[in-house]
PDB file of C-alpha atoms in Angstrom:
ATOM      1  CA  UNK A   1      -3.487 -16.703  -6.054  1.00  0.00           C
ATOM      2  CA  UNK A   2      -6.635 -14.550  -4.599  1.00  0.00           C
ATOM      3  CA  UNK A   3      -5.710 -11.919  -2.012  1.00  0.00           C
ATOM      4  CA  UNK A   4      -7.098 -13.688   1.291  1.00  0.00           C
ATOM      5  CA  UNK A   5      -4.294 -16.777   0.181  1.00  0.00           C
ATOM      6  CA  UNK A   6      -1.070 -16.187   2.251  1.00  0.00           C
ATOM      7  CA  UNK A   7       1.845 -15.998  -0.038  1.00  0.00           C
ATOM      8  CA  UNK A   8       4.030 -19.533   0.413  1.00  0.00           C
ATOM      9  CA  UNK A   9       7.394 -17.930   1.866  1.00  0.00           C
ATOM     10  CA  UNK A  10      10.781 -18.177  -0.336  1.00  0.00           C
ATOM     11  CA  UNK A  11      12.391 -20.984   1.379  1.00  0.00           C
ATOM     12  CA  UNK A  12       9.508 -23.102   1.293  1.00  0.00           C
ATOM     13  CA  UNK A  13       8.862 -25.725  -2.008  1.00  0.00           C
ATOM     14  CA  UNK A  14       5.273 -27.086  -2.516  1.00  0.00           C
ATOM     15  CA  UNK A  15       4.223 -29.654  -4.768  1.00  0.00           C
ATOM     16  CA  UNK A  16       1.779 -29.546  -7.306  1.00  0.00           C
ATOM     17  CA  UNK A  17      -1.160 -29.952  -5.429  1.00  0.00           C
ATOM     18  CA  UNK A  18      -0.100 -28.397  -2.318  1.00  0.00           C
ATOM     19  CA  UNK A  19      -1.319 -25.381  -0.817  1.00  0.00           C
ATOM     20  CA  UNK A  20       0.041 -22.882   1.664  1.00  0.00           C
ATOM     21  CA  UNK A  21      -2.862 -22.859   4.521  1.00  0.00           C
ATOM     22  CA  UNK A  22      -1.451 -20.529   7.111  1.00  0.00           C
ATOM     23  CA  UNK A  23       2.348 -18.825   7.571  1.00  0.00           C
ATOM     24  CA  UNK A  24       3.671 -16.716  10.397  1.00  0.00           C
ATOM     25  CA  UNK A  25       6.214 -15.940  13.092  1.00  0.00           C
ATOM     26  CA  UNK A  26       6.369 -16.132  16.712  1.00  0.00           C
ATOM     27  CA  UNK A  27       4.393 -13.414  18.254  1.00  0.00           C
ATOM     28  CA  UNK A  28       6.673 -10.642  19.598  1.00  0.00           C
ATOM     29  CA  UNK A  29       5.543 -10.468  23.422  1.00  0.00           C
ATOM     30  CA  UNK A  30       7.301 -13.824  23.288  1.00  0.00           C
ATOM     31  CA  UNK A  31      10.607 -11.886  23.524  1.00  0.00           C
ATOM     32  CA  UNK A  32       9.567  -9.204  25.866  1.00  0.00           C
ATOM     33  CA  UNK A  33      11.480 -10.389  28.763  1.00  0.00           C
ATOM     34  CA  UNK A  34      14.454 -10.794  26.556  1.00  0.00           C
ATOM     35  CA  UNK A  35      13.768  -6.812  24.696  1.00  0.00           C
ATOM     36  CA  UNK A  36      13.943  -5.818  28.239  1.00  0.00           C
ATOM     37  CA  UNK A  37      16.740  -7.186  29.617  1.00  0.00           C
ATOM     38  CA  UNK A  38      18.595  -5.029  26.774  1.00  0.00           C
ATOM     39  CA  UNK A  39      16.847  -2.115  27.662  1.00  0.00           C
ATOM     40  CA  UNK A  40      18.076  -2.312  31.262  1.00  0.00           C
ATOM     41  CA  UNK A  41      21.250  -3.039  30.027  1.00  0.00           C
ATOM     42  CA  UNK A  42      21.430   0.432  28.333  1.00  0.00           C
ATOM     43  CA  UNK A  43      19.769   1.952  31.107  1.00  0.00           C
ATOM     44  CA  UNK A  44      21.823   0.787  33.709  1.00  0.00           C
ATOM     45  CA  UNK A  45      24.877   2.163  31.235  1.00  0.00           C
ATOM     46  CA  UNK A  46      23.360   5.777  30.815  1.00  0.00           C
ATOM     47  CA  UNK A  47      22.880   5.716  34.417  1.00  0.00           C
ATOM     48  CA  UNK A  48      26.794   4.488  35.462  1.00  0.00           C
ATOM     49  CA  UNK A  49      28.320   8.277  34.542  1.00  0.00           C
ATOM     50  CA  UNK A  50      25.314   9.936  36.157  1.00  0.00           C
ATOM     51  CA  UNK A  51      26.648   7.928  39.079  1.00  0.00           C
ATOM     52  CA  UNK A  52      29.976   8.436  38.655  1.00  0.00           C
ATOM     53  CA  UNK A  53      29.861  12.146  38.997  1.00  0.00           C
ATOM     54  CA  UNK A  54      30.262  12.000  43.032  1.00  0.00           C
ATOM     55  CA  UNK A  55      32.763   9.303  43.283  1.00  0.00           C
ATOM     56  CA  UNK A  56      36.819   9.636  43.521  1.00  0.00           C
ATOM     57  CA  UNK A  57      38.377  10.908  40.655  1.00  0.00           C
ATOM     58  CA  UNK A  58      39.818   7.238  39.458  1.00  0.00           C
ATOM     59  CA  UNK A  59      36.627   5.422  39.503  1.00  0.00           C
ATOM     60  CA  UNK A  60      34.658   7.507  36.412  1.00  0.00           C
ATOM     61  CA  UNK A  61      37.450   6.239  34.110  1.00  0.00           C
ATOM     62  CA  UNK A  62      36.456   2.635  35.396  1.00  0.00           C
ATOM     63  CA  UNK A  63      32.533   3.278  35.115  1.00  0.00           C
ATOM     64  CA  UNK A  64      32.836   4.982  31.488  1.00  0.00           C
ATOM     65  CA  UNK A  65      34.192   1.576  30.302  1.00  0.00           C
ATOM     66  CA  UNK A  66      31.429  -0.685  31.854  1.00  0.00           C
ATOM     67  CA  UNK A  67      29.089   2.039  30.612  1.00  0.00           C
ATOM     68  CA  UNK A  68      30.407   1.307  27.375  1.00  0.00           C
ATOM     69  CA  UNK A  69      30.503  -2.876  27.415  1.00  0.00           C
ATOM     70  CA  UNK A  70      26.411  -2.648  28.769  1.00  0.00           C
ATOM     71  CA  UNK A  71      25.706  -0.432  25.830  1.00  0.00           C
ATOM     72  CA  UNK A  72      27.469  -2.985  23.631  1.00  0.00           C
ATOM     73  CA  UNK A  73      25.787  -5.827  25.431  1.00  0.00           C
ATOM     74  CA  UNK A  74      22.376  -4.178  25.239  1.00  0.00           C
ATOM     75  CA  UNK A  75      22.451  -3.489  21.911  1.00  0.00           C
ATOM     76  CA  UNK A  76      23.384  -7.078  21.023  1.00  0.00           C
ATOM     77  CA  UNK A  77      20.833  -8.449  23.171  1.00  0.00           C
ATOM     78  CA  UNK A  78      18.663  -6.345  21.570  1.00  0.00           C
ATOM     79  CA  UNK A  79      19.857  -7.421  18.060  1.00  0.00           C
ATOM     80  CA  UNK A  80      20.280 -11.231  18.244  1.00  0.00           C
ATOM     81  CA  UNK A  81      16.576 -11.361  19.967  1.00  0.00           C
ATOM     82  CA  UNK A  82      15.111  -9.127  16.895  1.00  0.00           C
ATOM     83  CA  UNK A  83      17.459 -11.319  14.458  1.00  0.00           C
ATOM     84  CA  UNK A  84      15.346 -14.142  16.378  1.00  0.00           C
ATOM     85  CA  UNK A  85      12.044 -13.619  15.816  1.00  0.00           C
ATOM     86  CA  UNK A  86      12.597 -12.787  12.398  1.00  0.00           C
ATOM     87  CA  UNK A  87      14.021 -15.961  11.849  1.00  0.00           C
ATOM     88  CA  UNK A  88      11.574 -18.548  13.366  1.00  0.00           C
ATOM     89  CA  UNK A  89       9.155 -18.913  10.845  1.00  0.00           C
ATOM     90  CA  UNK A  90       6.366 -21.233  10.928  1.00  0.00           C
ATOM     91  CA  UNK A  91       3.663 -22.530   8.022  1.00  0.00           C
ATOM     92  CA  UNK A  92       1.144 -24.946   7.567  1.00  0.00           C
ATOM     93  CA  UNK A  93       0.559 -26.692   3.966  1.00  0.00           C
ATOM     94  CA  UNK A  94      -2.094 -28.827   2.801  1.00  0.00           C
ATOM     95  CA  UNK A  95       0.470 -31.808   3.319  1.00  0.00           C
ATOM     96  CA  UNK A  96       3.027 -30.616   5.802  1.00  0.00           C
ATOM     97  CA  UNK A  97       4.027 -28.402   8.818  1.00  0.00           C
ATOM     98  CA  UNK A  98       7.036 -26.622   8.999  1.00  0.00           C
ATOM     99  CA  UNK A  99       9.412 -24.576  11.207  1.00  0.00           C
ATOM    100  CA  UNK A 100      12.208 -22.455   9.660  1.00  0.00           C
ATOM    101  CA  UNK A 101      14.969 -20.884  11.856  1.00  0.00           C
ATOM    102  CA  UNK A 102      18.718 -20.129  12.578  1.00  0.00           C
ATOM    103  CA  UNK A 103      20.248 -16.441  12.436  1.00  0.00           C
ATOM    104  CA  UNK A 104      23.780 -17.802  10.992  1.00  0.00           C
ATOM    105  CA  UNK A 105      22.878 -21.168   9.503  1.00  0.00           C
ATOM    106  CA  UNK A 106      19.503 -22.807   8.914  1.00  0.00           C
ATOM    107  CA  UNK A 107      17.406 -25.340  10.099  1.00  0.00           C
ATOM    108  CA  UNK A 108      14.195 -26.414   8.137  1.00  0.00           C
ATOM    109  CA  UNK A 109      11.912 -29.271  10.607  1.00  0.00           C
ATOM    110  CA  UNK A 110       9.126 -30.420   8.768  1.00  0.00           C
ATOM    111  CA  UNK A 111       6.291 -32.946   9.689  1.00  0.00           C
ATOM    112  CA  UNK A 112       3.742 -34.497   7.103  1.00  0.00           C
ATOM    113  CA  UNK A 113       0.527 -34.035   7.870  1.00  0.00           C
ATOM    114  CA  UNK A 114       0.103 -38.006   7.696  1.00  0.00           C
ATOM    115  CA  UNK A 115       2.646 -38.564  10.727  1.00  0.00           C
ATOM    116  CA  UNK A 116       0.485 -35.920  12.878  1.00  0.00           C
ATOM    117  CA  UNK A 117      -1.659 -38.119  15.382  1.00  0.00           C
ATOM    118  CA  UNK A 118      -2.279 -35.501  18.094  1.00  0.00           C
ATOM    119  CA  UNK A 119      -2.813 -32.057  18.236  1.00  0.00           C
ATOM    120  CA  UNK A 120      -2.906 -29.323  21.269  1.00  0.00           C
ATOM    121  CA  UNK A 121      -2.909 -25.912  22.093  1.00  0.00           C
ATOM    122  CA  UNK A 122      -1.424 -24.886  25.116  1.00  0.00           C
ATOM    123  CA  UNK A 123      -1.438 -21.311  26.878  1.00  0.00           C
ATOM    124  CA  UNK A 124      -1.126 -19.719  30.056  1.00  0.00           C
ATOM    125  CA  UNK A 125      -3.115 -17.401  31.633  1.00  0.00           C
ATOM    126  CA  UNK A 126      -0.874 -14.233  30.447  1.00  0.00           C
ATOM    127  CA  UNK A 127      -0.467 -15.987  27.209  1.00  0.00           C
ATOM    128  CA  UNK A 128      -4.392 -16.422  26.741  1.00  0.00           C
ATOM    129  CA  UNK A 129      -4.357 -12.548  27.708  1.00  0.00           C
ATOM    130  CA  UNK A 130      -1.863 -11.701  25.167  1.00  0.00           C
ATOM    131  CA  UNK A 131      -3.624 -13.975  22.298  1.00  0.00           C
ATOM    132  CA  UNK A 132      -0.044 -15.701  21.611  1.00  0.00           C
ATOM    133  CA  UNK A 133       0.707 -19.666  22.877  1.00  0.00           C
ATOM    134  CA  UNK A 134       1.896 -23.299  21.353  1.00  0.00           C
ATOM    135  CA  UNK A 135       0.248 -25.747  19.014  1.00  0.00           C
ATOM    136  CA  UNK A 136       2.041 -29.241  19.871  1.00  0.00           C
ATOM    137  CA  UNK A 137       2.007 -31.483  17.043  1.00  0.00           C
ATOM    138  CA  UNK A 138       2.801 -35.041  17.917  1.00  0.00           C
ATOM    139  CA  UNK A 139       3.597 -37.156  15.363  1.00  0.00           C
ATOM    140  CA  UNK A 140       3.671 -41.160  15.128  1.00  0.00           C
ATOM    141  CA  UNK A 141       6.381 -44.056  13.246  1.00  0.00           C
ATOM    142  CA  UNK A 142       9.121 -42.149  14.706  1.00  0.00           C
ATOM    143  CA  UNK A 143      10.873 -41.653  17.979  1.00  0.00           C
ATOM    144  CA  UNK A 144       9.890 -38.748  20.034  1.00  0.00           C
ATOM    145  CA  UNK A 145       9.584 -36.268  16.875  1.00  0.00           C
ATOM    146  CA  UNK A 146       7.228 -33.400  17.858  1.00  0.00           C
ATOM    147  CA  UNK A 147       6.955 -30.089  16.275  1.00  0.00           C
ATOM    148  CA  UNK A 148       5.699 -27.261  18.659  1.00  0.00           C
ATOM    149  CA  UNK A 149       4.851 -24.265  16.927  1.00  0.00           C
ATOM    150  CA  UNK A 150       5.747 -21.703  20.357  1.00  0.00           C
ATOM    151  CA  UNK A 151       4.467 -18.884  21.108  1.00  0.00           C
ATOM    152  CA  UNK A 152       2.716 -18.230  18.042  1.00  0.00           C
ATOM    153  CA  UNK A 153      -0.330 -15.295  17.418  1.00  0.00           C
ATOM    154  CA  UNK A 154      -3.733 -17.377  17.700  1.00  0.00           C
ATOM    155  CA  UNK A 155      -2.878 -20.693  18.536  1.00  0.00           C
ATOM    156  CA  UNK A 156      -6.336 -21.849  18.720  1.00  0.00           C
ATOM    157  CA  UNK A 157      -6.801 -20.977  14.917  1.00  0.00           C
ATOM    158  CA  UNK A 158      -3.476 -22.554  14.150  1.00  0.00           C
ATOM    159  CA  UNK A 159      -4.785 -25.327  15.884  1.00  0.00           C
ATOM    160  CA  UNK A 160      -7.891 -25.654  14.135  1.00  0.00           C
ATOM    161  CA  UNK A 161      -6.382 -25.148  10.599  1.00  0.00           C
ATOM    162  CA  UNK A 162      -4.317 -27.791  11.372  1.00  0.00           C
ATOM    163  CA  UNK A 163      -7.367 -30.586  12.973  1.00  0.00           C
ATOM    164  CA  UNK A 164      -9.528 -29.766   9.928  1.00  0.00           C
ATOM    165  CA  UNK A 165      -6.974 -30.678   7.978  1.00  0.00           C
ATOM    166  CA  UNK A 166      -6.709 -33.942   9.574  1.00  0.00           C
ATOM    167  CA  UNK A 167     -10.119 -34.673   9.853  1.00  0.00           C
ATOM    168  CA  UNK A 168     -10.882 -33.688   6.136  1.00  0.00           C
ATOM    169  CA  UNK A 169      -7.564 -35.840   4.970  1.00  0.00           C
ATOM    170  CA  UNK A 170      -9.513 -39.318   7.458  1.00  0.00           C
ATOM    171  CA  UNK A 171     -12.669 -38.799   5.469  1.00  0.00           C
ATOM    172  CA  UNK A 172     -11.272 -38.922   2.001  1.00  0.00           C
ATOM    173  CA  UNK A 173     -11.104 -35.454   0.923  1.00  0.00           C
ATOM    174  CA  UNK A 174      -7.631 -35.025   0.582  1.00  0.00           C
ATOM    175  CA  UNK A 175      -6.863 -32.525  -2.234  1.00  0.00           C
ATOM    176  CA  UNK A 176      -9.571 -29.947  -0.361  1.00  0.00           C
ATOM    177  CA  UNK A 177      -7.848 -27.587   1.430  1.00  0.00           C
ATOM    178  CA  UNK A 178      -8.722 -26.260   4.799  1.00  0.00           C
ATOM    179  CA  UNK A 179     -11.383 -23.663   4.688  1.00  0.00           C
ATOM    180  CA  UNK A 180      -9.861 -21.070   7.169  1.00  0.00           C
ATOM    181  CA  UNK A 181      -6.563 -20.354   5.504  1.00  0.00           C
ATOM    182  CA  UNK A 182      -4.588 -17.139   7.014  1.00  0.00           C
ATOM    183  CA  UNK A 183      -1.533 -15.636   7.500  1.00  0.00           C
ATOM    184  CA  UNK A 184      -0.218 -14.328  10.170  1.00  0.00           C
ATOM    185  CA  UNK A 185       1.925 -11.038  10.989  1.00  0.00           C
TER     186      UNK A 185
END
C-alpha cells in the first residue's frame, strides 16, 4: 500500500479485489452547537456561586448543588458528543459504501456500489462556508434504503469519488479503481 492510499479502517473487511477509495468522519463543526451547549452548561455552573454570594444565607447551599449537576451535565454533553464523532465513521470501497457508528453497541450500514442509482451533495450556505455537508446515496431493489454520509469534510469530492466510480463500473471497467482516492481527517 503506497502512502497517498488511505489505510482500510479495522472494522472494515474487503475482498480480494477491493480497494479502500476514501475513509473519514463527520467533520467536527457538525457538533458545534452541541460542544457549546456543554460549554454553557459549565459556564452557567461557574457563574451560579459567583451569584450566590449576595443572596440569603440558605440559597448558596441550593446553588452549589445545581452548580455541581451543570458541571456534571456539561461534561457529559461534552463527552457523549466527542464519543460521537469519533464513532461515525464513513468509507467508500471500490464495491461498497459504508457507515460505522454506535458509542455502546455498533451498527455497520453498508450499500453496494451496484444498488447506488443516484447520487447528491447537499449543503447550506454555512455548510458550503465551512467546507463540511451530505452525500445522499440512493439506492434501488429495496424499500426506501438510503445511506447519507452527513456532514462530512468535502462532500463534493466524496461525491465525485463515489460518481466515477459508478460511471467507470457502467462502462466496463470494473476492477479500476477511482482515480482520486483520499482520506479524510
Amino acid at each position: 500500500m503506497s502512502e497517498s492510499e488511505p489505510e482500510v479502517p479495522e472494522w472494515m473487511h474487503l475482498s480480494d479485489n477491493e480497494e479502500l477509495l476514501w475513509s473519514g468522519h463527520q467533520s467536527m463543526w457538525t457538533y458545534i452547537p452541541t460542544y457549546l451547549t456543554g460549554a454553557i452548561l459549565i459556564a452557567a455552573a461557574a457563574a451560579l456561586p459567583i451569584i450566590g454570594v449576595s443572596l440569603p444565607a440558605s440559597i448558596p447551599v441550593t446553588i452549589l448543588g445545581v452548580s455541581v449537576v451543570l458541571v456534571i451535565a456539561g461534561i457529559g454533553v461534552l463527552a457523549v458528543t466527542y464519543l460521537q464523532y469519533r464513532t461515525h465513521l464513513y468509507a467508500i470501497t471500490t464495491e461498497q459504501v459504508f457507515h460505522r457508528s454506535g458509542i455502546l453497541s455498533r451498527n455497520i450500514d453498508q450499500v453496494r456500489m451496484e444498488q447506488i442509482q443516484n447520487t447528491s451533495c447537499n449543503q447550506s450556505v454555512v455548510e458550503r462556508l465551512l467546507s463540511f455537508g451530505t452525500v445522499q446515496l440512493d439506492t434501488a431493489g429495496t424499500a426506501n434504503v438510503e445511506l447519507n454520509l452527513w456532514g462530512i469534510h468535502g462532500p463534493r469530492k466524496v461525491n465525485r469519488i463515489v460518481t466515477n466510480r459508478l460511471n467507470e463500473m457502467s462502462t466496463g471497467s470494473r476492477n479500476q479503481p477511482a482515480q482520486e482516492s483520499t482520506q479524510a481527517t
